[in-house]
mmCIF file of C-alpha atoms in Angstrom:
data_model
loop_
_atom_site.group_PDB
_atom_site.id
_atom_site.type_symbol
_atom_site.label_atom_id
_atom_site.label_comp_id
_atom_site.label_asym_id
_atom_site.label_seq_id
_atom_site.Cartn_x
_atom_site.Cartn_y
_atom_site.Cartn_z
ATOM 1 C CA GLU A 144 -43.534 -79.280 32.202
ATOM 2 C CA ARG A 145 -42.005 -82.350 30.553
ATOM 3 C CA PHE A 146 -43.061 -83.609 27.119
ATOM 4 C CA PRO A 147 -42.293 -87.134 25.832
ATOM 5 C CA GLU A 148 -41.649 -86.050 22.219
ATOM 6 C CA VAL A 149 -39.355 -83.062 22.660
ATOM 7 C CA GLY A 150 -37.276 -81.438 25.375
ATOM 8 C CA PHE A 151 -37.035 -77.654 25.911
ATOM 9 C CA ASN A 152 -34.554 -76.190 28.366
ATOM 10 C CA LEU A 153 -33.522 -72.629 29.123
ATOM 11 C CA ASN A 154 -30.048 -72.633 30.600
ATOM 12 C CA PHE A 155 -27.842 -69.985 32.144
ATOM 13 C CA LEU A 156 -24.223 -71.167 31.906
ATOM 14 C CA PRO A 157 -21.793 -69.314 34.160
ATOM 15 C CA PRO A 158 -18.309 -68.829 32.683
ATOM 16 C CA GLY A 159 -16.532 -72.175 32.430
ATOM 17 C CA LYS A 160 -19.620 -74.279 33.220
ATOM 18 C CA PRO A 161 -20.864 -76.855 30.671
ATOM 19 C CA ILE A 162 -24.499 -77.343 29.697
ATOM 20 C CA ALA A 163 -23.910 -81.119 29.858
ATOM 21 C CA ILE A 164 -21.157 -83.685 29.626
ATOM 22 C CA TYR A 165 -19.654 -84.094 26.137
ATOM 23 C CA HIS A 166 -21.911 -86.672 24.477
ATOM 24 C CA TYR A 167 -23.677 -87.921 21.380
ATOM 25 C CA GLU A 168 -27.121 -89.420 21.125
ATOM 26 C CA PRO A 169 -29.602 -90.903 18.632
ATOM 27 C CA HIS A 170 -31.664 -87.679 18.597
ATOM 28 C CA GLN A 171 -31.045 -84.317 16.988
ATOM 29 C CA GLU A 172 -30.687 -81.206 19.134
ATOM 30 C CA GLY A 173 -30.713 -77.480 18.497
ATOM 31 C CA PHE A 174 -29.181 -74.675 20.547
ATOM 32 C CA LEU A 175 -29.998 -70.966 20.237
ATOM 33 C CA MET A 176 -27.749 -68.472 21.993
ATOM 34 C CA LEU A 177 -30.104 -65.918 23.525
ATOM 35 C CA GLY A 178 -27.328 -63.902 25.121
ATOM 36 C CA GLY A 179 -23.732 -63.864 26.250
ATOM 37 C CA GLU A 180 -20.845 -65.964 25.016
ATOM 38 C CA ALA A 181 -20.056 -69.664 24.973
ATOM 39 C CA VAL A 182 -17.761 -72.230 23.436
ATOM 40 C CA LEU A 183 -19.219 -75.059 21.362
ATOM 41 C CA ILE A 184 -17.146 -78.226 21.353
ATOM 42 C CA VAL A 185 -18.221 -80.441 18.466
ATOM 43 C CA ASP A 186 -16.284 -83.425 17.148
ATOM 44 C CA GLY A 187 -13.400 -82.372 19.410
ATOM 45 C CA GLU A 188 -13.110 -78.839 17.971
ATOM 46 C CA GLU A 189 -13.895 -75.498 19.659
ATOM 47 C CA ARG A 190 -16.131 -72.878 18.056
ATOM 48 C CA PRO A 191 -17.079 -69.544 19.677
ATOM 49 C CA LEU A 192 -20.787 -68.767 20.111
ATOM 50 C CA ARG A 193 -22.446 -65.369 20.583
ATOM 51 C CA ARG A 194 -25.995 -63.988 20.785
ATOM 52 C CA TRP A 195 -28.316 -65.309 18.051
ATOM 53 C CA ASP A 196 -25.935 -68.050 16.937
ATOM 54 C CA TYR A 197 -27.812 -71.281 16.281
ATOM 55 C CA VAL A 198 -26.305 -74.762 16.355
ATOM 56 C CA HIS A 199 -28.068 -77.742 14.805
ATOM 57 C CA CYS A 200 -26.559 -80.947 16.109
ATOM 58 C CA PRO A 201 -27.557 -84.025 14.081
ATOM 59 C CA ARG A 202 -27.856 -87.392 15.778
ATOM 60 C CA ASP A 203 -24.612 -89.175 16.717
ATOM 61 C CA VAL A 204 -22.459 -86.011 16.641
ATOM 62 C CA PRO A 205 -20.496 -85.490 19.900
ATOM 63 C CA HIS A 206 -20.965 -82.027 21.403
ATOM 64 C CA VAL A 207 -21.224 -79.782 24.458
ATOM 65 C CA ILE A 208 -21.567 -76.031 25.113
ATOM 66 C CA VAL A 209 -19.571 -74.264 27.834
ATOM 67 C CA GLY A 210 -20.268 -70.768 29.187
ATOM 68 C CA ALA A 211 -17.635 -68.095 28.418
ATOM 69 C CA GLY A 212 -17.145 -64.356 28.958
ATOM 70 C CA GLU A 213 -19.869 -63.210 31.395
ATOM 71 C CA GLY A 214 -21.770 -66.457 30.820
ATOM 72 C CA ALA A 215 -24.386 -67.608 28.332
ATOM 73 C CA PHE A 216 -28.167 -67.872 28.133
ATOM 74 C CA VAL A 217 -29.013 -70.841 25.881
ATOM 75 C CA LEU A 218 -32.259 -72.356 24.638
ATOM 76 C CA ALA A 219 -31.793 -76.093 24.034
ATOM 77 C CA VAL A 220 -34.375 -78.134 22.090
ATOM 78 C CA GLY A 221 -34.096 -81.847 21.404
ATOM 79 C CA GLY A 222 -36.175 -84.640 19.900
ATOM 80 C CA ARG A 223 -36.884 -87.608 22.160
ATOM 81 C CA LEU A 224 -38.844 -90.071 20.017
ATOM 82 C CA GLY A 225 -37.323 -93.399 19.079
ATOM 83 C CA GLY A 226 -35.647 -94.397 22.325
ATOM 84 C CA GLY A 227 -31.962 -94.829 22.951
ATOM 85 C CA GLY A 228 -29.694 -92.901 25.241
ATOM 86 C CA ALA A 229 -26.545 -90.851 25.115
ATOM 87 C CA THR A 230 -22.969 -92.084 24.901
ATOM 88 C CA TYR A 231 -20.258 -90.108 26.696
ATOM 89 C CA PRO A 232 -16.929 -90.454 24.847
ATOM 90 C CA VAL A 233 -13.555 -89.299 26.158
ATOM 91 C CA ASP A 234 -12.439 -86.055 24.510
ATOM 92 C CA ALA A 235 -9.323 -84.004 25.303
ATOM 93 C CA THR A 236 -10.845 -80.678 24.194
ATOM 94 C CA ALA A 237 -13.966 -81.200 26.328
ATOM 95 C CA ALA A 238 -11.766 -82.314 29.254
ATOM 96 C CA LYS A 239 -9.927 -79.000 29.064
ATOM 97 C CA HIS A 240 -13.293 -77.403 29.940
ATOM 98 C CA GLY A 241 -14.255 -79.960 32.618
ATOM 99 C CA ALA A 242 -16.898 -81.476 30.331
ATOM 100 C CA SER A 243 -15.510 -84.945 29.482
ATOM 101 C CA VAL A 244 -15.675 -88.332 31.127
ATOM 102 C CA GLU A 245 -12.456 -90.163 31.983
ATOM 103 C CA GLU A 246 -13.679 -93.417 30.429
ATOM 104 C CA GLU A 247 -16.368 -93.842 27.740
ATOM 105 C CA THR A 248 -19.740 -94.775 29.197
ATOM 106 C CA THR A 249 -23.496 -94.779 28.651
ATOM 107 C CA ASN A 250 -24.228 -94.399 32.383
ATOM 108 C CA ALA A 251 -25.545 -90.835 32.586
ATOM 109 C CA GLY A 252 -26.630 -91.089 36.217
ATOM 110 C CA GLN A 253 -23.150 -92.003 37.374
ATOM 111 C CA GLU A 254 -21.496 -89.192 35.410
ATOM 112 C CA TYR A 255 -23.977 -86.433 36.305
ATOM 113 C CA ALA A 256 -23.997 -87.361 40.013
ATOM 114 C CA LYS A 257 -20.703 -85.490 40.447
ATOM 115 C CA PHE A 258 -22.522 -82.212 39.599
ATOM 116 C CA GLY A 259 -25.199 -82.659 42.272
ATOM 117 C CA PRO A 260 -28.926 -82.145 41.669
ATOM 118 C CA LEU A 261 -30.261 -79.582 39.194
ATOM 119 C CA VAL A 262 -31.296 -76.388 40.900
ATOM 120 C CA ASP A 263 -33.959 -74.070 39.516
ATOM 121 C CA SER A 264 -32.867 -70.458 39.710
ATOM 122 C CA ARG A 265 -33.933 -67.044 38.522
ATOM 123 C CA TYR A 266 -32.358 -65.531 35.449
ATOM 124 C CA PRO A 267 -29.478 -63.370 36.757
ATOM 125 C CA GLY A 268 -30.147 -60.582 34.259
ATOM 126 C CA GLY A 269 -27.749 -58.691 32.073
ATOM 127 C CA LEU A 270 -27.411 -61.067 29.122
ATOM 128 C CA LEU A 271 -30.640 -60.128 27.354
ATOM 129 C CA PRO A 272 -31.731 -56.698 26.128
ATOM 130 C CA GLU A 273 -34.202 -54.957 28.418
#
């Protein structure tokens, strides 16, 4: 179900796959690693993430998370009040992971079209304790 005030997403990121395109926005976001491994790219720098790591991303801070190792299971939560959309800046570190645009834009639809539609899927298992 979608809520206008806040967004909740559970994401399985296969190795090398980004949760989004490197971006910043006028809303804060939080990410909790529920299992597996990932790489956080924030302000152009890489940081490893593992189970139970939490990332608070204040507004206007460029970021993206990319699956690593066997993949990652990530809970993403973001505020949506106040309007405004994301900006997708060019970033060499994010590009190394296939998560950057080639030219800065605010056109999310154009950039995400290359990934195809979102597909609901079952949790593949193995990243969370039984």
